[in-house]
PDB file of C-alpha atoms in Angstrom:
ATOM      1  CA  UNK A 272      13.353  -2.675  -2.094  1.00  0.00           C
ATOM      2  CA  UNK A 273      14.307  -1.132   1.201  1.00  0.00           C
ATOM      3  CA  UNK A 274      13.644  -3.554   4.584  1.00  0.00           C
ATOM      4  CA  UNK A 275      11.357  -1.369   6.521  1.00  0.00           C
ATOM      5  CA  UNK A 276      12.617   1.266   8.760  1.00  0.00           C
ATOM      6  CA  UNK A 277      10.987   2.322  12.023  1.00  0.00           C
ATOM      7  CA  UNK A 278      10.443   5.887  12.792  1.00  0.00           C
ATOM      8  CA  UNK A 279      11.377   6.468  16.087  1.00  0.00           C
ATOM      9  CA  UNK A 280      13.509   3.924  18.228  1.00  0.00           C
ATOM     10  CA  UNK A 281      11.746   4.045  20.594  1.00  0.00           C
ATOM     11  CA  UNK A 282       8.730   2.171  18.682  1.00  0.00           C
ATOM     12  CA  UNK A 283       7.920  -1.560  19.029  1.00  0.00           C
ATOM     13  CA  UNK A 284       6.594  -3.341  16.516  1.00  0.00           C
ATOM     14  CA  UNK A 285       4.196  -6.514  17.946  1.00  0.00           C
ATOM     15  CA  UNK A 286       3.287  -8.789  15.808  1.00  0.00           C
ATOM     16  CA  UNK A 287      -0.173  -9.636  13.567  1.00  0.00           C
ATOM     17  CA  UNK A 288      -2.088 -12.371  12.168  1.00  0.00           C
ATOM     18  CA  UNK A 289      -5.672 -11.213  10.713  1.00  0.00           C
ATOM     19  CA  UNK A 290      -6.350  -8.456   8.643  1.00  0.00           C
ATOM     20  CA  UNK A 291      -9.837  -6.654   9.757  1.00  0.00           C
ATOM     21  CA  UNK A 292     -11.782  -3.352   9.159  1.00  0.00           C
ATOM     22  CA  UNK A 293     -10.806  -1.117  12.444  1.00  0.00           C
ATOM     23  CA  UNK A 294     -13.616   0.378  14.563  1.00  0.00           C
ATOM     24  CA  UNK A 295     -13.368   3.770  14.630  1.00  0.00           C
ATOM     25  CA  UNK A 296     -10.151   5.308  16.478  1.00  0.00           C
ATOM     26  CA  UNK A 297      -7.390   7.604  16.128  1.00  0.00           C
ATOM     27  CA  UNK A 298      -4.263   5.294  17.000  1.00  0.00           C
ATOM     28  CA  UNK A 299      -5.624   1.925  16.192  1.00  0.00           C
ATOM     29  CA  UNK A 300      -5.431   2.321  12.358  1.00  0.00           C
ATOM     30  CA  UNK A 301      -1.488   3.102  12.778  1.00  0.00           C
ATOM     31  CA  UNK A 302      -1.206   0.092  14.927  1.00  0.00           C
ATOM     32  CA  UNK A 303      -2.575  -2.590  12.927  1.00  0.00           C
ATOM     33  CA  UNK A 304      -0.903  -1.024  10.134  1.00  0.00           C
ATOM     34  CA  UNK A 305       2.783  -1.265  12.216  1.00  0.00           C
ATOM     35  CA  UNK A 306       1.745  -5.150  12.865  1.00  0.00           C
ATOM     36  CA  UNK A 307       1.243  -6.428   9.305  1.00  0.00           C
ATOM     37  CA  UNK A 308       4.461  -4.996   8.537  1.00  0.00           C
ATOM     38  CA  UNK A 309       6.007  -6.563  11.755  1.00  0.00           C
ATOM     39  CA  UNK A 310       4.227  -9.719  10.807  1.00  0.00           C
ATOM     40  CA  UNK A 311       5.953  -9.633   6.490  1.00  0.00           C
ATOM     41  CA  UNK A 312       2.451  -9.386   5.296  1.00  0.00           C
ATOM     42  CA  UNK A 313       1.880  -8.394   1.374  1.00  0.00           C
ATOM     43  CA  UNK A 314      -1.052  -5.775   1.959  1.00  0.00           C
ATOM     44  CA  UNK A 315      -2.209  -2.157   0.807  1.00  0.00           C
ATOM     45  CA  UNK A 316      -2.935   0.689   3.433  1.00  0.00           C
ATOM     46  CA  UNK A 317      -6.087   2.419   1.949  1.00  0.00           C
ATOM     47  CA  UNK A 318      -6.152   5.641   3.784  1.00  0.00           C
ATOM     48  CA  UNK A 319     -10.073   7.038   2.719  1.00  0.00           C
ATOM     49  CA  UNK A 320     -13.159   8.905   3.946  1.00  0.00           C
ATOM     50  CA  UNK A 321     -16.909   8.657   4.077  1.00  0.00           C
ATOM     51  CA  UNK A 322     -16.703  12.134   2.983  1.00  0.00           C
ATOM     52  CA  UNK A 323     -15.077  12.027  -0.026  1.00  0.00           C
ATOM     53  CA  UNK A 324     -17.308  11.692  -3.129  1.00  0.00           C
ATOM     54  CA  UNK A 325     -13.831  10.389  -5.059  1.00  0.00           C
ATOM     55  CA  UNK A 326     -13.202   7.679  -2.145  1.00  0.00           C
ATOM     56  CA  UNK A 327     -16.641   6.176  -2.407  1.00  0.00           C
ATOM     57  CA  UNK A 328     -16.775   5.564  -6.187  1.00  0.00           C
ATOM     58  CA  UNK A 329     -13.112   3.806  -5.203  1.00  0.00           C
ATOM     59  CA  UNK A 330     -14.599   1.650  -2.817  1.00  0.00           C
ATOM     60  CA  UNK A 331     -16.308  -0.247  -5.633  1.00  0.00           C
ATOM     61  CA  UNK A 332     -13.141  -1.561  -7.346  1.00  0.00           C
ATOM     62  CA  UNK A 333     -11.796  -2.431  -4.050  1.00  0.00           C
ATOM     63  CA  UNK A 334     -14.503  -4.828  -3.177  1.00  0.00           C
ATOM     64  CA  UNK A 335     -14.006  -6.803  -6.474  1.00  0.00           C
ATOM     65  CA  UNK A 336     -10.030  -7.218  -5.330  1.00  0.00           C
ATOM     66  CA  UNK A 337     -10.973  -7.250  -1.980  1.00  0.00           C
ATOM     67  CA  UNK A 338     -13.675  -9.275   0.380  1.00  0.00           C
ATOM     68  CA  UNK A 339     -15.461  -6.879   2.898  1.00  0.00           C
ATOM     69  CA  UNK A 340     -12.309  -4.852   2.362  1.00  0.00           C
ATOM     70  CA  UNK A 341     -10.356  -7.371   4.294  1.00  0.00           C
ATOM     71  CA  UNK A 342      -9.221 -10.816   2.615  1.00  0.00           C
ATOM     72  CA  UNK A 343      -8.693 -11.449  -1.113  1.00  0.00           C
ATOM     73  CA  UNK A 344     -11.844 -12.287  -2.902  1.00  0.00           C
ATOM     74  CA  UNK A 345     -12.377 -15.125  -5.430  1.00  0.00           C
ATOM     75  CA  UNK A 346     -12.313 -12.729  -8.519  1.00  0.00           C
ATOM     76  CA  UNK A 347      -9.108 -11.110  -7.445  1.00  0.00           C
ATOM     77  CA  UNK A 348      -7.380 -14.530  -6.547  1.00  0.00           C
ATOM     78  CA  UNK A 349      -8.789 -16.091 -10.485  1.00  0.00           C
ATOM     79  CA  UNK A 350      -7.128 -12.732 -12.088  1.00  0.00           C
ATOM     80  CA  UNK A 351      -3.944 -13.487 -10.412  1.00  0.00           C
ATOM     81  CA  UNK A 352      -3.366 -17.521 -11.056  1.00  0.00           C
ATOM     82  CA  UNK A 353      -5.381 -17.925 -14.350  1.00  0.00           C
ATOM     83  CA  UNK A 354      -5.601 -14.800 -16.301  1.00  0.00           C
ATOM     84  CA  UNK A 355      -3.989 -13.870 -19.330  1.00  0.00           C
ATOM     85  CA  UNK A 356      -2.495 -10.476 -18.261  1.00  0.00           C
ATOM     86  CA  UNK A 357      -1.764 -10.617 -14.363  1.00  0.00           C
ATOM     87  CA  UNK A 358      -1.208 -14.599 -13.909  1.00  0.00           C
ATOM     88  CA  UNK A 359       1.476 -14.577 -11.280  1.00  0.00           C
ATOM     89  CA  UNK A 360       2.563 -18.008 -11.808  1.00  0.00           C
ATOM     90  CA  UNK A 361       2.989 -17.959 -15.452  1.00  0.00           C
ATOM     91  CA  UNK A 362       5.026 -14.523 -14.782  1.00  0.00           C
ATOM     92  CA  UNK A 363       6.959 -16.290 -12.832  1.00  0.00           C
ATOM     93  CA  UNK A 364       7.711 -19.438 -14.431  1.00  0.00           C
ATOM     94  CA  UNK A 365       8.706 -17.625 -17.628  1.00  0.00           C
ATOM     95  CA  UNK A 366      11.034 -15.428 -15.895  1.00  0.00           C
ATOM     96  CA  UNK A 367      12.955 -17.661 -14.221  1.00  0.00           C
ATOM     97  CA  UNK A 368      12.120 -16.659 -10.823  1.00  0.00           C
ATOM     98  CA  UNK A 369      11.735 -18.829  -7.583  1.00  0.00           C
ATOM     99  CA  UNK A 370       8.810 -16.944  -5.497  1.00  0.00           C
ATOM    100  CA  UNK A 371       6.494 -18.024  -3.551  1.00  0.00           C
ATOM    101  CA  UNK A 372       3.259 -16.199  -4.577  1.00  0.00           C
ATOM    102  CA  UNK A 373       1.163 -17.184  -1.987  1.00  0.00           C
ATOM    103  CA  UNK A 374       1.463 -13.561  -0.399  1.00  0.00           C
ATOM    104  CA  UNK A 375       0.650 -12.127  -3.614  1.00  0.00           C
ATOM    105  CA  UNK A 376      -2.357 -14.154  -3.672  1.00  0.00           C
ATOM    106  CA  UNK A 377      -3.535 -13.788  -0.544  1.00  0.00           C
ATOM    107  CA  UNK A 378      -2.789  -9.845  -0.105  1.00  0.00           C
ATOM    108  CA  UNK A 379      -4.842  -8.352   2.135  1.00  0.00           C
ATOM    109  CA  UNK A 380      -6.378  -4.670   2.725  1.00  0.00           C
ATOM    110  CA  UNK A 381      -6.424  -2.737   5.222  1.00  0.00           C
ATOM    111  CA  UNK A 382      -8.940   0.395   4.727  1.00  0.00           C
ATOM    112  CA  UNK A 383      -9.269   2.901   6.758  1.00  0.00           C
ATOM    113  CA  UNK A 384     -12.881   4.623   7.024  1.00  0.00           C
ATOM    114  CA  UNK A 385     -12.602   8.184   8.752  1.00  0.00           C
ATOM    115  CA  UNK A 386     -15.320  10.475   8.920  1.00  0.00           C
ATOM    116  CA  UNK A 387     -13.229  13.354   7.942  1.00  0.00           C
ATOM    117  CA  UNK A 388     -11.245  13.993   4.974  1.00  0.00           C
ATOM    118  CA  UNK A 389      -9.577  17.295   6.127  1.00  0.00           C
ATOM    119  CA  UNK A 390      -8.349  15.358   9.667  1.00  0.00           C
ATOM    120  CA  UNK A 391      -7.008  11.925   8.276  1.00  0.00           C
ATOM    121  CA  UNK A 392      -3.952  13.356   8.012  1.00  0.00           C
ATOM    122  CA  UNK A 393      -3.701  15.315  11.175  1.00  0.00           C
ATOM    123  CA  UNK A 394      -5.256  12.856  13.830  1.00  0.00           C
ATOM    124  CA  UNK A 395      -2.349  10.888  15.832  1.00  0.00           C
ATOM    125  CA  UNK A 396      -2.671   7.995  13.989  1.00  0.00           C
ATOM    126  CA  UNK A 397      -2.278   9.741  11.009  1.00  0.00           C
ATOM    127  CA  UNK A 398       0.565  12.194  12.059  1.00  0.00           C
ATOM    128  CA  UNK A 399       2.861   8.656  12.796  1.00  0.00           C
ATOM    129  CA  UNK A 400       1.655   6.721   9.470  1.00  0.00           C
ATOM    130  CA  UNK A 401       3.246   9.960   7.849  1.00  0.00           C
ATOM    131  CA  UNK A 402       6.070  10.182   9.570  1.00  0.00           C
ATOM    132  CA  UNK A 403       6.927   6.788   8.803  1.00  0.00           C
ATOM    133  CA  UNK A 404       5.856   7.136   5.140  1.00  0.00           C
ATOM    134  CA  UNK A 405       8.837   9.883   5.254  1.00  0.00           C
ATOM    135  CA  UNK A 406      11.036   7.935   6.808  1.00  0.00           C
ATOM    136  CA  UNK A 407      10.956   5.034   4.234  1.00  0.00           C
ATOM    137  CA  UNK A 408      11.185   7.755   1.211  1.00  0.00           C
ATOM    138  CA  UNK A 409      14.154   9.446   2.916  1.00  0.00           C
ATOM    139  CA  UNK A 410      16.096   6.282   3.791  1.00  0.00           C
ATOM    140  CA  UNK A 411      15.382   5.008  -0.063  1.00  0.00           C
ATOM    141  CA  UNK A 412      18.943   4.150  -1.482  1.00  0.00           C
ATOM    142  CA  UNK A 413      18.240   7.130  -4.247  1.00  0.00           C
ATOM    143  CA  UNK A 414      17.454   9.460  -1.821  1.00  0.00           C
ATOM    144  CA  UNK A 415      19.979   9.381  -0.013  1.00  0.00           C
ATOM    145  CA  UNK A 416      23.230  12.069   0.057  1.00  0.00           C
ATOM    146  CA  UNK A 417      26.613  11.291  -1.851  1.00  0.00           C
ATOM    147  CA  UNK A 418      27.454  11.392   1.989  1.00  0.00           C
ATOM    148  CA  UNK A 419      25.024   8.496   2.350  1.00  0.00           C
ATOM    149  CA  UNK A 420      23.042  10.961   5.088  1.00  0.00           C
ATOM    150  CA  UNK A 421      19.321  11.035   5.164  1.00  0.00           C
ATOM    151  CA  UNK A 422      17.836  13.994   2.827  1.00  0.00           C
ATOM    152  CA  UNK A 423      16.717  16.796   5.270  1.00  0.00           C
ATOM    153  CA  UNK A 424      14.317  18.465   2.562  1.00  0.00           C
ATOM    154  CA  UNK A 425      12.495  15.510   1.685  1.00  0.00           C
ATOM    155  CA  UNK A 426       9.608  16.355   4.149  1.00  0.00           C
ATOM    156  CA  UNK A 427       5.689  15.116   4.178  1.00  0.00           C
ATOM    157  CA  UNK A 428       5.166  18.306   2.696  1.00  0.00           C
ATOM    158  CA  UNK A 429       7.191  17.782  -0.932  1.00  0.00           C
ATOM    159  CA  UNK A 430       6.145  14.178  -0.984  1.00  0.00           C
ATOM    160  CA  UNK A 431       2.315  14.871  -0.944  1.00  0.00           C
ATOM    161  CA  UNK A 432       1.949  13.243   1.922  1.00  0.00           C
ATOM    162  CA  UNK A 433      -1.661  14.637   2.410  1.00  0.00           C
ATOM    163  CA  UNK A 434      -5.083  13.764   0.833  1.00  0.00           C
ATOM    164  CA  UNK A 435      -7.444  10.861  -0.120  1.00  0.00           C
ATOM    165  CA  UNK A 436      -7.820   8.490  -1.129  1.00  0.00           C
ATOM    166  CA  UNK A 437      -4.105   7.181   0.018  1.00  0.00           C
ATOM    167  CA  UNK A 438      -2.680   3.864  -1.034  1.00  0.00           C
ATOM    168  CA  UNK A 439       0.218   2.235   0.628  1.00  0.00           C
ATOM    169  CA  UNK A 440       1.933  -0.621  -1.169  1.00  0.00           C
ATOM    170  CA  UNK A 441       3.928  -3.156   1.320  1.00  0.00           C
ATOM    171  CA  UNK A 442       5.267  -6.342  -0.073  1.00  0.00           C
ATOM    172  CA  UNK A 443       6.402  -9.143   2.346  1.00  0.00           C
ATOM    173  CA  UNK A 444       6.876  -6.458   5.276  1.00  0.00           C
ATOM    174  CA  UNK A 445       8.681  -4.278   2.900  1.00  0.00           C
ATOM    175  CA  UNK A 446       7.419  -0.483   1.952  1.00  0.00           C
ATOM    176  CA  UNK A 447       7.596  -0.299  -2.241  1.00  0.00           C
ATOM    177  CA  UNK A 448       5.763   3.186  -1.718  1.00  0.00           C
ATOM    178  CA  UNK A 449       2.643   5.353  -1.842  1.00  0.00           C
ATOM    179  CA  UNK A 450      -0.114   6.371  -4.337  1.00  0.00           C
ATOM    180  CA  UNK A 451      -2.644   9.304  -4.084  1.00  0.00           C
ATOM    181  CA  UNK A 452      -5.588   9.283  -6.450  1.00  0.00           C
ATOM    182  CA  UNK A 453      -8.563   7.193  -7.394  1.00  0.00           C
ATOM    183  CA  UNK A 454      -7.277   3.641  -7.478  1.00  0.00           C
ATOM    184  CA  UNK A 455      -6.662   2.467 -11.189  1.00  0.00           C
ATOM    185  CA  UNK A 456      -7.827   5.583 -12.751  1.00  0.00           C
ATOM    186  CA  UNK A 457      -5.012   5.804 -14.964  1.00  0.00           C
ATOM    187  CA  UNK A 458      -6.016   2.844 -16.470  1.00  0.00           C
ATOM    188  CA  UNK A 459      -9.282   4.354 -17.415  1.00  0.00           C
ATOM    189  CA  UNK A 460     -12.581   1.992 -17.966  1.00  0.00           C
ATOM    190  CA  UNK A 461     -11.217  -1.149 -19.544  1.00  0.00           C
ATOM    191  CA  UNK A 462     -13.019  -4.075 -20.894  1.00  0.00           C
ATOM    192  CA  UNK A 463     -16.113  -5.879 -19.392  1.00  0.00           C
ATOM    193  CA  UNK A 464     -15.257  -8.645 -17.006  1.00  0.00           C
ATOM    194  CA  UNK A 465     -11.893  -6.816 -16.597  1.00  0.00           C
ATOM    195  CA  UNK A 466     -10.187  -5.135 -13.530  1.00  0.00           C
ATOM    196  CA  UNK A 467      -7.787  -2.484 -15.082  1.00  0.00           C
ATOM    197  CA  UNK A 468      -6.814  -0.980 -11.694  1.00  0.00           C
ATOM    198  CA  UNK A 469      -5.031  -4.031 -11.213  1.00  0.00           C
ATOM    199  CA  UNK A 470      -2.355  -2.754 -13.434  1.00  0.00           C
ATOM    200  CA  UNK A 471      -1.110  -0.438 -10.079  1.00  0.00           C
ATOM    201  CA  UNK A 472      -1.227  -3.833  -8.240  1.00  0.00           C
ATOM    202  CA  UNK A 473       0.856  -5.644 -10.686  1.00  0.00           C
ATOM    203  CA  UNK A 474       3.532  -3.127 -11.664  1.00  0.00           C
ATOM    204  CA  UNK A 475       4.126  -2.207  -7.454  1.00  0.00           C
ATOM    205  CA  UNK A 476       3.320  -5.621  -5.593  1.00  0.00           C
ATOM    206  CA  UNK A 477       4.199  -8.113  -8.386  1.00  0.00           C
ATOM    207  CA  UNK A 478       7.132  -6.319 -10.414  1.00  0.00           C
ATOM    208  CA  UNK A 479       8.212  -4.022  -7.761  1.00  0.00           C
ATOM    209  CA  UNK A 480       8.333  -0.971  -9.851  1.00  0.00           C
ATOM    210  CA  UNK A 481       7.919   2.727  -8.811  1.00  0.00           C
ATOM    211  CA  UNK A 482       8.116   6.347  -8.785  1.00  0.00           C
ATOM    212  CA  UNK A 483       8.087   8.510  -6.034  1.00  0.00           C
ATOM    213  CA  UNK A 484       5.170  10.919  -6.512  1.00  0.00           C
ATOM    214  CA  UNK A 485       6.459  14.392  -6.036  1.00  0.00           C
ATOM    215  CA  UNK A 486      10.300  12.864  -6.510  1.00  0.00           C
TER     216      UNK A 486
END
């Protein structure tokens, strides 16, 4: 994966420590956002809206990975160390890999609640979390020219850079990518007692595998 890339030079990153549900504003969401990343946090950007019917039913899968759409909860945390299908440490251990999974583990949210779903995208906050999201995609080693230039026609537009619910994926400070959608509902209903929209989580955060949508 690609160590992040800021989108203007003229941008300073400070740094973060606690992840936390932002009052409502139109610059504070990108801010917190640029100081997890600053700070090599393993966290999803939930970009969503009170408004959208979609958003809400997404909400409730969130809280069972999530604690007051903040911290990891308890059920998340048991999935991840001592379940059959998304145990972290038996992954892992059986792969060979020294990692430290603590900032698997411990992943946090950040969820953004606007009142709007039609200006998300178009408040200032908003505007600069896409422009970055661009900047990561064109600056992605596969995207670039033979030249090794950055990919003019890539723009927000062909990337789908619009919409909720939005998911961001960063792993240790670094972007892996972006996901529009319901979260999970590939992964359709699943069995009781299970969380099947933590396949997304595992393949992006855990085996660092993706596909551009739109690319």
């Amino acid at each position: 994966m690609k160590k992040i890339l800021s989108v203007l030079s003229s941008l300073t990153i400070v740094g973060a420590t606690v992840a936390t549900v932002i009052a409502c504003s139109t610059t504070d969401y990108f801010k917190d956002f640029e100081k997890k990343v600053n700070n090599d946090e393993t966290f999803i950007m939930a970009v969503s809206s009170s408004e959208c019917p979609n958003c809400q039913i997404n909400d409730l899968t969130l809280d069972l990975m999530y604690d007051n759409k903040s911290s990891s909860s308890e059920v998340f945390k048991d999935e991840l160390t001592s379940g059959s299908k998304y145990n972290v440490k038996e992954y892992y251990n059986s792969n060979g890999i020294d990692e430290d999974i603590d900032h698997i583990v411990n992943s946090t949210l950040l969820y953004t609640g606007s009142n709007d779903e039609n200006d998300v995208w178009s408040d200032s906050w908003g505007e600069e979390l896409g422009d970055w999201i661009l900047n990561q995609e064109r600056n992605r080693e596969e995207n670039l020219l033979e030249d090794g230039k950055v990919d003019q026609s890539i723009t927000k537009s062909t990337l789908g850079i619009d919409g909720v619910p939005f998911f961001i994926y960063i792993r240790k400070g670094e972007y892996v990518g972006f996901e529009k959608g319901a979260f999970g509902s590939e992964q359709g209903g699943g069995e009781e007692g299970k969380v099947p929209f933590l396949d997304a989580f595992w393949e992006h955060i855990v085996l660092g595998q993706w596909i551009t949508p739109g690319r």
